[in-house]
Structures are given as C-alpha cells and as structure tokens.
Amino acid sequence: MTTENPGTPMTTTPELVPPAGPLVELTAVSKSYGNVLALREVSLEVHAGQITCVLGDNGAGKSTLIKIIAGLHPHDSGTYAIEGVPVQHTSPRQALDRGIATVYQDLAVVPLMPVWRNFFLGSEPTRGRGPLRRLDTATMRATTREALLRMGIDLRDVDQPIGTLSGGERQCVAIARAVHFGAKVLVLDEPTAALGVKQSGMVLRYVAAARDEGLGVVLITHNPHHAYLVGDRFVLLKRGTMSGSHLKEDITLDRLTREMAGGSELDELTHELGRTRGGGTMSTDGPTAEKAAPSPEPPDPETSA
Amino acid sequence: MSAPASSPAGSPASAPAGPADERLAPRSTARKLLGRPELGSVVGAIAVFVFFSLVADSFLRASSMGTVLYASSTIGIMAVPVALLMIGGEFDLSAGVMVTSSALTSSMFSYQMTANTWVGVGVSLLVTLALGAFNGIMLVRTKLPSFIITLGTFLMLTGLNLGLTKAIDGTVATKSIGDMQGFPTCRDLFASHWTIGSVDLQVTILWWLGLVAVATWVLLRTRAGNWIFAAGGNAEAARAVGVPVARTKVGLYMAVAFCAWISGQHLLFSFDVVQSGEGVGNEFLYIIAAVIGGCLMTGGYGSAIGSAVGALIFGMASKGIVYAQWNPDWFQFFLGAMLLLAALLNAWVRRRAEAAR
C-alpha cells in the first residue's frame, strides 16, 4: 500500500528516454453518447518520463478523452492498450489498479479533511487486527510530509484542512499522492485552468517533477503556452476529432497556438479585431498570440481562451 | 475508551511530524480547541447548566442529575448515529418512528407467537436493520435526496405502526408482555436502573456513553470513519479515489436502525406496552442534538461527542424548565432558540478556526 514508486530511473531526462513501448496507447478510439459522437478516431501515446499534452477548446472532446483514460466510461471502438495489453475499463478503480491515476481539476480533494487524511483517502494504512484495527495515524502524517517533501512541496502543517490550501497547492498534493501510490501514468485535467501565473508555474514544476520520477503524464489543457513549456508530444482535438499530433521538435509554439486556435478562424478573428488592438481592453490570448514571440513566461491563464 | 475523543486531531501523533516549521507559530491549546467541532456546544452546555443552577434550586441536587442524564440519554442514543449520518452527508427523517416500529415489532411478535421475549427482540433487530438498509439502498440506487426518501419511509412507518397495531391488537397500544418468558432478563439489558446514593441511574446512560465511545473511535481512528467524512465532504472525490461511498452510506443508515432498535427495546421493556403513535417528531430532536453538537448540515464535519453534548443540553433544558417550575410550553421556544444560537456559533467558530490556521 505504501510501496515506493518501483524502480524508475531517477536521472532520466525526457529527451533521453529510449522509445520503448508506450505505457498507454490509444489507437483510433471513438466514443458516442446516444447519437452524439463525442470522440472520433483519436490516437495518442504516453511514454514513461514524457509528457503528452492534449490541447483543445471547450467542447473539443478533452473531457471525454480523460474519462476514457481514467476508466469512468468505456470506449466504443478502437483500442486502448496499457503496456501493450488491450483493456476495457468499467470503473475508475480498475484503471487505478493498472497504474493510471487521474487528478481532476475540481474533485481532487475533500476540503474539510486534513491534508494527511486526504492524502491516504481510499488507501489508508492500518495497524492491529479485529476490532482494534485502526488507522496508523503517525505513519500517515509522517509519510504525507515525506512524500510531499520528495516532490519539493514544503507544507506548513499536514493537519490543516486541505481546503485552506491554495488551488495550486491542492493540485500539487494530488500529484504527490499519485506519485506516492506508484502510479505509472498521471492524467491531469486542466491543472492550471483556474490558477494565477505564479501558481500555474508551481503546478507545472511539479508536473515536471512527476515526469522526472519516471511517470508518463497526460496533461489536458487549453493553454498552448503551458503545454509547450513542459510537453514532449502534443495532440490537438477539435470538435471530437484529432486535428493534429506532433512531437516537440517538429513544432513551434507559434504554430501550436495557431493550430489550436484553428488557423483560418484565427486569421478571421485577427482581422475582425484588428481595429480594437491597442484599444486597451482586448487581451484575449488567441488574437494576440500570432504576433507574440514564444515567451518563456506563461501568460495569465485567466485570460486564455 | 474515550481517550481518542479527548485528543481528536491526535495530540500524541502530531508531535513527531518533523522539525518545527518557522512559518508555523506553535498552535496553542486554545487554538487547537477552537478547531474542534464540539467547542460551541460545550460552551452552550456550560451556559445552560449555569443558567438553570441559578434559576432552579432543585436543579443542582444529586437526584436531579439522574433525571437529566436519563432524559439526555434517550435522545443521545439516537443522536449518535444521526450525527454520523449527517457527517456522511445525509438525513434520516424516519429515525423517530423507526424507534416505535422496532418496539412494536418486538412486542407484537412475542405476544402473537407466545414466544420468549428474546425471540421478539431478535426479530425486531432484523426487521429494523432491514428498514435501515431499505433507506440506504433506496438512496444510493435512486440518487434522490435523502430528505425525500426518508420522508417517504417516515410516513409509511407512521401509517404501518398505527394500522398494523389496530389490525392485530384492536387498539392503538400493544398488549402487555410483562408476564411473558424472558421479560425480566430483557428488562435487565434495556431498561434496568441502579441507585447510587440518592442518584437513580438508568442503563440507557451506559448504552449512550458506550455508543459515543464506539462512534468516536470509528470516526477518528478507522478507515470507515475516514470514508464517512469523505462521503459527506465530497462524495465525487471520494469515489474517484476508490472509497466505497454507497456502501458507507448504507452502513450509516443501518447504524441509525441499530440504535433505533436499542431505543425501541428500552421503550418496550420500561413500560411493557407500546403506544403505536409515539415517536413522531423525535427525529427532529436527534437532528437538533447533532447540529447543536457541531455537525455541519451539508456533511463532512462534526463529531459524536458533540451530539452527546447536544443531547445533554436537551436533557438539562427539558428537565431544568420543570425544576424551575415554569410552564413546559416554553420548552419548544427554548429548543428553537438554542438551535439557532448553536448554528450561528458553529458557523462563527468554524470561520475562526479556518482563519487561525
């Protein structure tokens, strides 16, 4: 239950990972709800020690994809293979048992419970037996603190309700939790969506830390700047279909941003908004991005599309 | 047994949490107490105690203590599981009449079958647990609000209690089972009392304290307790990390049923007849005790000790008014005012506690 992340090389850098078989491979996966085709023939690969980013606007099918990977919904067609073995999940527990840990943006934690209780929720270690079987609270507290420190999170007090942490800190605890419980693949649903610049940076740093621990990471986002900072592979979704799939070396931030906003649509928007530029109040990411150089600073995500 | 209760957030275990952090001012004992859900109710209980000590001369007599504790225990036995259920995010409006149903089942089964009363007690346990399971399973299957589901069971049980009793016995009360086999031993377990000095202590007080201790242990020191907090605090998050939320909730409803069985048997064996219309309205007393004790109506926060303090406030107020020789009609007003005050105090304390960290 408390096993450390087994035998993953700690020194790997994403570029040097040999292209062994992918941890997770989706091939032409489709999913429909009734007569609504939510996802059509989407393929992606997740490798150990790499980050695969899934980019798309609202309604592009990101959340359907995440639900399939997390085991909340089974897929209709195509194959979903974990380490080469095709699977069909019917519950999140099955995916969890196969090493797929998902961190949801809003339902990651129970706010009024202390950090350490949240950390072990669902996998609590116990001591004693029979009616005396009880939570090993000392170990739980100490392990929580250690596991967070290992990820570089120095929490003031593991006894505080997790709801008193900032949104970024909560995401980080959830990531540290997945790493601690030996997840092989970490699926992150819009981890930076509701965060300010500084907190987004913090979360991305922990995403990178999880990658360096040897996990395969799926990062779902609609912010190409965040994706480009950490990603190794990029899958673009648009209206339920895959509109692009790139390796980092094959694409620039500029092109990524353009593709995500949807080439011609963006041109149109640029034209349409051309006159208001410099007018002061326009600050949407999309239209300004085409002139923006790939900046190392993540833009303010509150204003991203 | 009450050791885990007095050190809830774990004073023994919080010490070895590594070197002290300079950003963390050492939390004083007072601050730690402020973070406890039952704090508000303890303050309230002291206030009520002092108040009635001043206005009612006989309130402080030792014999009054036995009476107050007995009144508290009859509510407290049910307030414990109702508090756990509330922490788990649900209500049970059928808890009051379920007590009567349990007593009626036991009495009528023994009488009609001319069986040993222990058989009736056993059958009643099975029937009552089945009622609890029905509430829980309906809730998790239909995903309807527990308010609606248990309101339905409340009405159905109220009707069944009256209807079946009249159909079988011809009157609204059961026949006396006082001379039946097994009655004395059953009464020893559920309705005996001892006199220590001038204080008359009912066995229900022991049941009550035992239940509070067990519930506190479960809540703070077992996996099930962690799941109860999580099921009420954020059921979706709990499910996503593999907590059996549905099973936890069904278990909580069955815990309410189990305690309703204890209460019901006490009712039966202390009076040896049962009035089939009893129990209606008591469900609110249980809920009030839990809320005064610091349980959050929306779930995820509260304690079993708090429910006991809430029940104690109820006992002191209901008997204190009698000792003060006031018109007992005022009791309802007092109860309502206490509830509002407690809810306000709890909200304030919780905000303070969270800001203090």
Coordinates of N, CA, C and O in Angstrom, one line a residue, chain B residues 88-250:
Chain B
G88 N -21.8 12.1 7.2 CA -21.8 11.4 5.9 C -22.7 12.1 4.8 O -22.8 11.5 3.7
G89 N -23.3 13.2 5.2 CA -24.0 14.0 4.2 C -25.4 13.7 4.0 O -26.0 14.1 3.0
E90 N -26.1 12.9 4.9 CA -27.5 12.6 4.7 C -28.3 12.8 5.9 O -27.8 13.0 7.0
F91 N -29.6 12.8 5.8 CA -30.6 12.9 6.8 C -31.4 11.6 7.0 O -31.4 10.8 6.1
D92 N -32.0 11.4 8.1 CA -33.0 10.3 8.3 C -34.2 10.8 9.0 O -34.1 11.0 10.3
L93 N -35.2 11.2 8.3 CA -36.4 11.7 9.0 C -37.3 10.5 9.6 O -38.2 10.8 10.3
S94 N -36.9 9.3 9.2 CA -37.7 8.2 9.7 C -37.2 7.7 11.1 O -37.7 6.7 11.6
A95 N -36.1 8.3 11.6 CA -35.5 7.8 12.8 C -36.4 7.7 14.0 O -36.4 6.8 14.8
G96 N -37.3 8.7 14.1 CA -38.2 8.8 15.3 C -39.2 7.7 15.3 O -39.3 7.0 16.3
V97 N -39.9 7.5 14.2 CA -40.9 6.5 14.2 C -40.3 5.1 14.1 O -41.0 4.1 14.5
M98 N -39.1 5.0 13.6 CA -38.5 3.7 13.5 C -38.3 3.1 14.9 O -38.4 1.9 15.1
V99 N -38.0 4.0 15.9 CA -37.9 3.5 17.2 C -39.2 2.8 17.7 O -39.2 1.7 18.2
T100 N -40.3 3.5 17.4 CA -41.6 2.9 17.7 C -41.9 1.6 16.9 O -42.3 0.6 17.5
S101 N -41.5 1.6 15.6 CA -41.7 0.4 14.8 C -41.0 -0.8 15.4 O -41.5 -1.9 15.5
S102 N -39.7 -0.5 15.9 CA -38.9 -1.5 16.4 C -39.5 -2.1 17.7 O -39.6 -3.3 17.9
A103 N -40.0 -1.2 18.6 CA -40.7 -1.7 19.8 C -41.9 -2.5 19.5 O -42.2 -3.5 20.1
L104 N -42.7 -2.0 18.6 CA -44.0 -2.7 18.2 C -43.7 -4.0 17.7 O -44.4 -5.0 18.0
T105 N -42.7 -4.1 16.8 CA -42.4 -5.4 16.2 C -42.0 -6.4 17.3 O -42.5 -7.6 17.3
S106 N -41.1 -6.0 18.2 CA -40.7 -6.9 19.2 C -41.9 -7.3 20.1 O -42.1 -8.5 20.3
S107 N -42.7 -6.4 20.5 CA -43.8 -6.7 21.4 C -44.8 -7.6 20.7 O -45.2 -8.6 21.3
M108 N -45.2 -7.2 19.5 CA -46.3 -8.0 18.9 C -45.9 -9.4 18.4 O -46.6 -10.3 18.5
F109 N -44.6 -9.5 18.0 CA -44.1 -10.8 17.6 C -44.1 -11.7 18.8 O -44.7 -12.9 18.8
S110 N -43.6 -11.3 20.0 CA -43.5 -12.1 21.2 C -45.0 -12.5 21.6 O -45.2 -13.6 21.9
Y111 N -45.9 -11.5 21.6 CA -47.2 -11.7 22.1 C -48.0 -12.7 21.2 O -48.6 -13.7 21.7
Q112 N -48.0 -12.4 19.9 CA -48.8 -13.2 18.9 C -48.2 -14.6 18.8 O -49.0 -15.6 18.7
M113 N -46.9 -14.8 18.9 CA -46.4 -16.1 18.8 C -46.2 -16.8 20.1 O -45.7 -17.9 20.2
T114 N -46.6 -16.1 21.2 CA -46.4 -16.6 22.5 C -44.9 -17.1 22.7 O -44.7 -18.1 23.2
A115 N -44.0 -16.3 22.2 CA -42.6 -16.7 22.2 C -41.9 -16.0 23.3 O -42.4 -15.0 23.9
N116 N -40.8 -16.5 23.7 CA -39.9 -15.8 24.6 C -39.6 -14.4 24.1 O -39.4 -14.2 22.9
T117 N -39.6 -13.4 25.0 CA -39.4 -12.1 24.5 C -38.1 -11.9 23.8 O -37.9 -11.0 22.9
W118 N -37.1 -12.7 24.1 CA -35.8 -12.6 23.4 C -36.0 -12.9 21.9 O -35.3 -12.3 21.1
V119 N -36.9 -13.8 21.5 CA -37.2 -14.0 20.1 C -37.7 -12.8 19.5 O -37.2 -12.3 18.4
G120 N -38.6 -12.1 20.1 CA -39.2 -10.9 19.6 C -38.1 -9.8 19.4 O -38.0 -9.1 18.4
V121 N -37.2 -9.7 20.4 CA -36.1 -8.8 20.4 C -35.2 -9.1 19.2 O -34.8 -8.1 18.4
G122 N -34.9 -10.3 18.9 CA -34.1 -10.7 17.8 C -34.8 -10.4 16.5 O -34.2 -9.8 15.5
V123 N -36.1 -10.8 16.4 CA -36.8 -10.5 15.1 C -36.9 -9.0 14.9 O -36.6 -8.5 13.8
S124 N -37.1 -8.2 15.9 CA -37.1 -6.8 15.8 C -35.8 -6.2 15.3 O -35.8 -5.3 14.5
L125 N -34.7 -6.8 15.8 CA -33.4 -6.3 15.3 C -33.3 -6.5 13.8 O -32.9 -5.6 13.0
L126 N -33.7 -7.7 13.3 CA -33.6 -8.0 11.9 C -34.5 -7.0 11.1 O -34.1 -6.5 10.1
V127 N -35.7 -6.9 11.6 CA -36.7 -6.0 10.8 C -36.2 -4.6 10.8 O -36.2 -3.9 9.8
T128 N -35.7 -4.1 12.0 CA -35.3 -2.7 12.0 C -34.0 -2.5 11.1 O -33.9 -1.5 10.4
L129 N -33.1 -3.4 11.1 CA -31.9 -3.3 10.3 C -32.3 -3.3 8.8 O -31.8 -2.6 8.0
A130 N -33.4 -4.1 8.5 CA -33.9 -4.1 7.1 C -34.4 -2.8 6.7 O -34.3 -2.3 5.6
L131 N -35.1 -2.1 7.7 CA -35.7 -0.8 7.4 C -34.5 0.2 7.1 O -34.6 1.0 6.1
G132 N -33.5 0.1 7.9 CA -32.3 1.0 7.6 C -31.7 0.7 6.3 O -31.4 1.6 5.5
A133 N -31.5 -0.6 6.0 CA -31.0 -1.0 4.7 C -31.8 -0.5 3.6 O -31.3 0.0 2.5
F134 N -33.2 -0.5 3.7 CA -34.1 -0.1 2.7 C -33.8 1.4 2.4 O -33.6 1.8 1.3
N135 N -33.8 2.2 3.5 CA -33.5 3.7 3.4 C -32.2 3.9 2.6 O -32.1 4.6 1.6
G136 N -31.1 3.2 3.0 CA -29.8 3.4 2.4 C -29.7 2.9 1.0 O -29.2 3.6 0.1
I137 N -30.3 1.8 0.7 CA -30.2 1.2 -0.7 C -31.1 2.1 -1.6 O -30.7 2.4 -2.7
M138 N -32.3 2.5 -1.2 CA -33.1 3.4 -2.0 C -32.3 4.7 -2.3 O -32.3 5.1 -3.4
L139 N -31.6 5.2 -1.3 CA -30.8 6.4 -1.5 C -29.8 6.3 -2.6 O -29.7 7.1 -3.5
V140 N -28.9 5.2 -2.4 CA -27.8 5.1 -3.4 C -28.2 4.6 -4.7 O -27.6 4.9 -5.7
R141 N -29.4 3.9 -4.8 CA -29.9 3.4 -6.1 C -30.5 4.5 -6.9 O -30.3 4.8 -8.0
T142 N -31.5 5.2 -6.2 CA -32.2 6.3 -6.9 C -31.5 7.6 -7.0 O -31.8 8.4 -7.9
K143 N -30.5 7.8 -6.1 CA -29.8 9.1 -6.1 C -30.8 10.3 -5.8 O -30.4 11.4 -6.1
L144 N -31.9 10.0 -5.3 CA -32.8 11.1 -4.8 C -32.3 11.6 -3.5 O -31.6 11.0 -2.8
P145 N -32.7 12.8 -3.2 CA -32.3 13.4 -1.9 C -32.8 12.6 -0.7 O -33.9 12.0 -0.8
S146 N -31.9 12.4 0.3 CA -32.3 11.6 1.5 C -33.5 12.2 2.2 O -34.3 11.5 2.8
F147 N -33.7 13.5 2.1 CA -34.9 14.2 2.7 C -36.2 13.5 2.1 O -37.1 13.2 2.9
I148 N -36.2 13.3 0.8 CA -37.5 12.8 0.2 C -37.6 11.3 0.5 O -38.7 10.9 1.0
I149 N -36.5 10.5 0.4 CA -36.6 9.1 0.6 C -37.1 8.8 2.1 O -38.0 8.1 2.3
T150 N -36.4 9.5 3.0 CA -36.7 9.1 4.4 C -38.0 9.8 4.9 O -38.7 9.3 5.8
L151 N -38.5 10.9 4.2 CA -39.8 11.4 4.4 C -40.8 10.4 4.0 O -41.8 10.2 4.8
G152 N -40.6 9.7 2.9 CA -41.5 8.6 2.5 C -41.5 7.5 3.5 O -42.6 7.1 3.9
T153 N -40.3 7.1 4.0 CA -40.3 6.0 4.9 C -41.0 6.4 6.2 O -41.7 5.7 6.9
F154 N -40.7 7.7 6.6 CA -41.3 8.2 7.8 C -42.9 8.1 7.8 O -43.5 7.6 8.7
L155 N -43.5 8.5 6.6 CA -44.9 8.5 6.5 C -45.4 7.1 6.5 O -46.4 6.7 7.1
M156 N -44.7 6.2 5.7 CA -45.1 4.8 5.6 C -45.1 4.1 7.0 O -46.0 3.4 7.3
L157 N -44.0 4.4 7.7 CA -43.9 3.7 9.0 C -44.9 4.2 10.0 O -45.5 3.5 10.7
T158 N -45.2 5.5 9.9 CA -46.2 6.1 10.8 C -47.5 5.4 10.6 O -48.2 5.0 11.5
G159 N -47.9 5.2 9.3 CA -49.1 4.6 8.9 C -49.1 3.1 9.3 O -50.1 2.6 9.9
L160 N -48.0 2.4 9.1 CA -47.9 1.0 9.4 C -48.0 0.8 10.9 O -48.7 -0.1 11.3
N161 N -47.3 1.6 11.7 CA -47.4 1.5 13.1 C -48.8 1.5 13.6 O -49.2 0.6 14.4
L162 N -49.6 2.5 13.2 CA -51.0 2.6 13.6 C -51.8 1.5 13.0 O -52.6 0.8 13.8
G163 N -51.7 1.4 11.7 CA -52.6 0.4 11.0 C -52.4 -1.0 11.5 O -53.4 -1.7 11.8
L164 N -51.2 -1.5 11.5 CA -50.9 -2.9 11.9 C -51.3 -3.1 13.4 O -51.9 -4.2 13.7
T165 N -51.0 -2.1 14.2 CA -51.3 -2.3 15.6 C -52.8 -2.5 15.8 O -53.3 -3.3 16.6
K166 N -53.6 -1.6 15.2 CA -55.0 -1.7 15.3 C -55.6 -2.9 14.7 O -56.4 -3.6 15.3
A167 N -55.0 -3.4 13.6 CA -55.5 -4.6 12.9 C -55.2 -5.8 13.7 O -56.0 -6.7 13.8
I168 N -54.1 -5.8 14.4 CA -53.7 -7.0 15.2 C -54.2 -7.0 16.6 O -54.8 -8.0 17.1
D169 N -54.1 -5.9 17.2 CA -54.5 -5.8 18.7 C -55.9 -5.2 18.9 O -56.4 -5.2 20.0
G170 N -56.4 -4.5 17.9 CA -57.7 -3.9 18.0 C -57.7 -2.5 18.7 O -58.6 -1.8 18.6
T171 N -56.5 -2.2 19.3 CA -56.4 -0.8 19.9 C -55.1 -0.2 19.4 O -54.4 -0.8 18.6
V172 N -54.8 1.1 19.8 CA -53.6 1.7 19.4 C -52.4 1.4 20.2 O -51.3 1.8 19.9
A173 N -52.6 0.6 21.3 CA -51.5 0.2 22.1 C -51.3 -1.3 22.0 O -52.3 -2.1 21.7
T174 N -50.1 -1.8 22.3 CA -49.9 -3.3 22.3 C -50.4 -3.8 23.6 O -50.6 -3.1 24.6
K175 N -50.6 -5.2 23.6 CA -50.9 -5.9 24.9 C -49.6 -5.9 25.7 O -48.5 -5.9 25.2
S176 N -49.9 -6.0 27.0 CA -48.7 -6.0 27.9 C -48.0 -7.4 27.8 O -48.6 -8.4 27.7
I177 N -46.7 -7.3 27.7 CA -45.9 -8.6 27.7 C -45.1 -8.8 29.0 O -44.2 -9.5 29.0
G178 N -45.5 -8.0 30.0 CA -44.8 -8.0 31.3 C -44.7 -9.4 32.0 O -43.8 -9.6 32.7
D179 N -45.7 -10.3 31.7 CA -45.6 -11.6 32.4 C -45.1 -12.7 31.5 O -45.2 -13.9 31.8
M180 N -44.5 -12.3 30.4 CA -44.0 -13.3 29.4 C -42.6 -13.8 29.8 O -41.8 -13.1 30.4
Q181 N -42.3 -15.0 29.2 CA -41.0 -15.5 29.5 C -39.9 -14.7 28.9 O -40.0 -14.1 27.7
G182 N -38.8 -14.5 29.6 CA -37.7 -13.7 29.0 C -37.8 -12.2 29.4 O -36.8 -11.5 29.3
F183 N -39.0 -11.8 29.8 CA -39.1 -10.3 30.0 C -38.2 -9.8 31.1 O -37.5 -8.7 30.8
P184 N -38.0 -10.5 32.2 CA -37.1 -9.9 33.2 C -35.6 -9.7 32.7 O -35.0 -8.6 33.0
T185 N -35.1 -10.7 32.0 CA -33.7 -10.5 31.5 C -33.6 -9.5 30.5 O -32.6 -8.7 30.4
C186 N -34.7 -9.4 29.6 CA -34.7 -8.3 28.6 C -34.7 -6.9 29.3 O -34.0 -6.0 28.9
R187 N -35.5 -6.9 30.4 CA -35.6 -5.6 31.1 C -34.2 -5.2 31.7 O -33.8 -4.1 31.7
D188 N -33.5 -6.3 32.2 CA -32.2 -6.0 32.8 C -31.3 -5.3 31.7 O -30.5 -4.4 32.0
L189 N -31.3 -5.8 30.5 CA -30.4 -5.3 29.5 C -30.8 -3.9 29.0 O -30.0 -3.1 28.8
F190 N -32.1 -3.7 28.8 CA -32.6 -2.5 28.1 C -33.2 -1.4 29.0 O -33.3 -0.3 28.7
A191 N -33.6 -1.8 30.2 CA -34.4 -0.9 31.0 C -34.1 -1.0 32.5 O -35.0 -0.6 33.3
S192 N -33.0 -1.5 32.9 CA -32.7 -1.6 34.3 C -32.2 -0.3 34.9 O -31.9 0.6 34.1
H193 N -32.1 -0.2 36.2 CA -31.5 1.1 36.8 C -31.0 0.7 38.1 O -31.4 -0.2 38.8
W194 N -29.9 1.5 38.5 CA -29.4 1.3 39.9 C -29.5 2.6 40.6 O -29.5 3.7 40.0
T195 N -29.4 2.5 41.9 CA -29.4 3.7 42.8 C -28.0 3.8 43.4 O -27.6 2.8 44.1
I196 N -27.3 4.8 43.2 CA -26.0 5.1 43.8 C -26.2 6.3 44.7 O -26.4 7.4 44.2
G197 N -26.2 6.1 46.0 CA -26.5 7.2 46.9 C -28.0 7.6 46.7 O -28.9 6.7 46.7
S198 N -28.2 8.9 46.3 CA -29.6 9.3 46.1 C -29.8 9.4 44.6 O -30.8 10.0 44.1
V199 N -28.8 9.0 43.8 CA -28.9 9.2 42.3 C -29.4 7.9 41.7 O -28.8 6.8 41.9
D200 N -30.5 8.0 40.9 CA -31.0 6.9 40.2 C -30.5 6.9 38.8 O -30.8 7.8 38.0
L201 N -29.7 5.9 38.4 CA -29.1 5.9 37.1 C -29.7 4.8 36.2 O -29.8 3.6 36.6
Q202 N -30.2 5.2 35.0 CA -30.8 4.2 34.1 C -29.7 3.6 33.2 O -28.7 4.2 32.9
V203 N -30.0 2.4 32.8 CA -29.0 1.7 32.0 C -28.8 2.3 30.6 O -27.7 2.2 30.0
T204 N -29.8 3.1 30.2 CA -29.6 3.8 28.9 C -28.4 4.8 28.9 O -27.8 5.0 27.8
I205 N -28.0 5.2 30.1 CA -26.9 6.1 30.2 C -25.6 5.4 29.8 O -24.8 5.9 29.0
L206 N -25.5 4.1 30.2 CA -24.4 3.3 29.8 C -24.4 3.0 28.3 O -23.4 3.1 27.6
W207 N -25.6 2.7 27.7 CA -25.7 2.5 26.3 C -25.2 3.7 25.5 O -24.5 3.6 24.6
W208 N -25.7 4.8 26.0 CA -25.4 6.1 25.4 C -23.9 6.4 25.4 O -23.3 6.6 24.3
L209 N -23.2 6.3 26.6 CA -21.8 6.5 26.6 C -21.0 5.5 25.8 O -20.1 5.9 25.1
G210 N -21.5 4.3 25.8 CA -20.8 3.2 25.0 C -20.9 3.6 23.5 O -19.9 3.5 22.8
L211 N -22.1 4.0 23.1 CA -22.2 4.3 21.7 C -21.4 5.5 21.3 O -20.8 5.5 20.2
V212 N -21.3 6.5 22.2 CA -20.5 7.7 21.9 C -19.0 7.3 21.7 O -18.3 7.7 20.8
A213 N -18.6 6.4 22.6 CA -17.2 6.0 22.6 C -16.9 5.2 21.3 O -15.9 5.5 20.6
V214 N -17.8 4.3 21.0 CA -17.5 3.5 19.8 C -17.6 4.4 18.5 O -16.7 4.3 17.6
A215 N -18.6 5.3 18.5 CA -18.7 6.1 17.3 C -17.5 7.0 17.1 O -17.0 7.2 16.0
T216 N -17.0 7.5 18.2 CA -15.8 8.4 18.2 C -14.6 7.6 17.7 O -13.8 8.1 16.8
W217 N -14.5 6.4 18.2 CA -13.4 5.5 17.7 C -13.5 5.3 16.2 O -12.5 5.4 15.5
V218 N -14.7 4.9 15.8 CA -14.9 4.6 14.3 C -14.5 5.9 13.5 O -13.8 5.8 12.5
L219 N -15.1 7.0 14.0 CA -15.0 8.2 13.2 C -13.5 8.7 13.0 O -13.1 9.1 11.9
L220 N -12.7 8.6 14.1 CA -11.4 9.2 14.1 C -10.3 8.2 13.8 O -9.2 8.6 13.5
R221 N -10.5 6.9 14.1 CA -9.4 6.0 14.1 C -9.6 4.8 13.1 O -8.8 3.9 13.2
T222 N -10.6 4.8 12.3 CA -10.8 3.7 11.4 C -10.9 4.2 9.9 O -11.2 5.4 9.7
R223 N -10.7 3.3 9.0 CA -10.9 3.6 7.6 C -12.3 4.0 7.4 O -12.6 5.0 6.6
A224 N -13.3 3.3 8.0 CA -14.7 3.6 7.8 C -15.0 5.1 8.2 O -15.7 5.8 7.5
G225 N -14.3 5.5 9.2 CA -14.5 6.9 9.7 C -14.0 7.9 8.6 O -14.7 8.9 8.3
N226 N -12.9 7.6 8.1 CA -12.3 8.4 7.0 C -13.3 8.5 5.9 O -13.5 9.6 5.3
W227 N -13.9 7.4 5.6 CA -14.8 7.3 4.4 C -16.1 8.1 4.7 O -16.7 8.7 3.8
I228 N -16.5 8.1 6.0 CA -17.8 8.8 6.4 C -17.5 10.3 6.1 O -18.3 11.0 5.5
F229 N -16.4 10.8 6.6 CA -16.1 12.2 6.4 C -16.0 12.6 4.9 O -16.5 13.6 4.5
A230 N -15.4 11.7 4.2 CA -15.2 11.9 2.7 C -16.5 11.8 2.0 O -16.7 12.6 1.1
A231 N -17.3 10.9 2.4 CA -18.6 10.7 1.7 C -19.5 12.0 1.8 O -20.2 12.4 0.9
G232 N -19.4 12.6 3.0 CA -20.2 13.8 3.3 C -19.4 15.0 2.7 O -20.1 16.0 2.4
G233 N -18.1 15.0 2.8 CA -17.4 16.2 2.4 C -17.3 16.4 0.9 O -17.4 17.5 0.4
N234 N -17.1 15.3 0.1 CA -17.0 15.4 -1.3 C -17.2 14.0 -1.9 O -16.2 13.3 -2.1
A235 N -18.4 13.6 -2.1 CA -18.6 12.2 -2.5 C -18.0 11.9 -3.8 O -17.4 10.8 -4.0
E236 N -18.0 12.8 -4.8 CA -17.4 12.5 -6.1 C -15.9 12.3 -5.9 O -15.3 11.3 -6.5
A237 N -15.2 13.2 -5.2 CA -13.8 13.0 -5.0 C -13.5 11.7 -4.3 O -12.5 10.9 -4.6
A238 N -14.3 11.3 -3.3 CA -14.1 10.1 -2.6 C -14.2 8.9 -3.5 O -13.4 8.0 -3.5
R239 N -15.3 8.9 -4.4 CA -15.5 7.8 -5.3 C -14.3 7.7 -6.3 O -13.8 6.6 -6.6
A240 N -13.8 8.8 -6.7 CA -12.7 8.8 -7.7 C -11.4 8.2 -7.1 O -10.6 7.7 -7.9
V241 N -11.2 8.3 -5.8 CA -10.0 7.6 -5.2 C -10.3 6.2 -4.6 O -9.5 5.7 -3.9
G242 N -11.5 5.7 -4.9 CA -11.8 4.3 -4.6 C -12.5 4.1 -3.3 O -12.5 3.0 -2.8
V243 N -13.1 5.2 -2.7 CA -13.8 5.0 -1.4 C -15.2 4.4 -1.8 O -15.9 4.9 -2.7
P244 N -15.6 3.3 -1.1 CA -17.0 2.8 -1.4 C -18.1 3.6 -0.8 O -18.6 3.3 0.3
V245 N -18.4 4.7 -1.5 CA -19.3 5.7 -0.9 C -20.7 5.1 -0.6 O -21.3 5.3 0.4
A246 N -21.2 4.3 -1.6 CA -22.6 3.7 -1.5 C -22.6 2.8 -0.3 O -23.5 2.9 0.5
R247 N -21.6 2.0 -0.1 CA -21.6 1.0 1.0 C -21.5 1.8 2.3 O -22.2 1.4 3.3
T248 N -20.7 2.8 2.4 CA -20.6 3.6 3.6 C -22.0 4.2 4.0 O -22.4 4.2 5.1
K249 N -22.7 4.7 3.0 CA -24.0 5.4 3.3 C -25.0 4.3 3.8 O -25.8 4.6 4.7
V250 N -25.1 3.2 3.1 CA -26.0 2.1 3.5 C -25.6 1.7 5.0 O -26.5 1.6 5.8

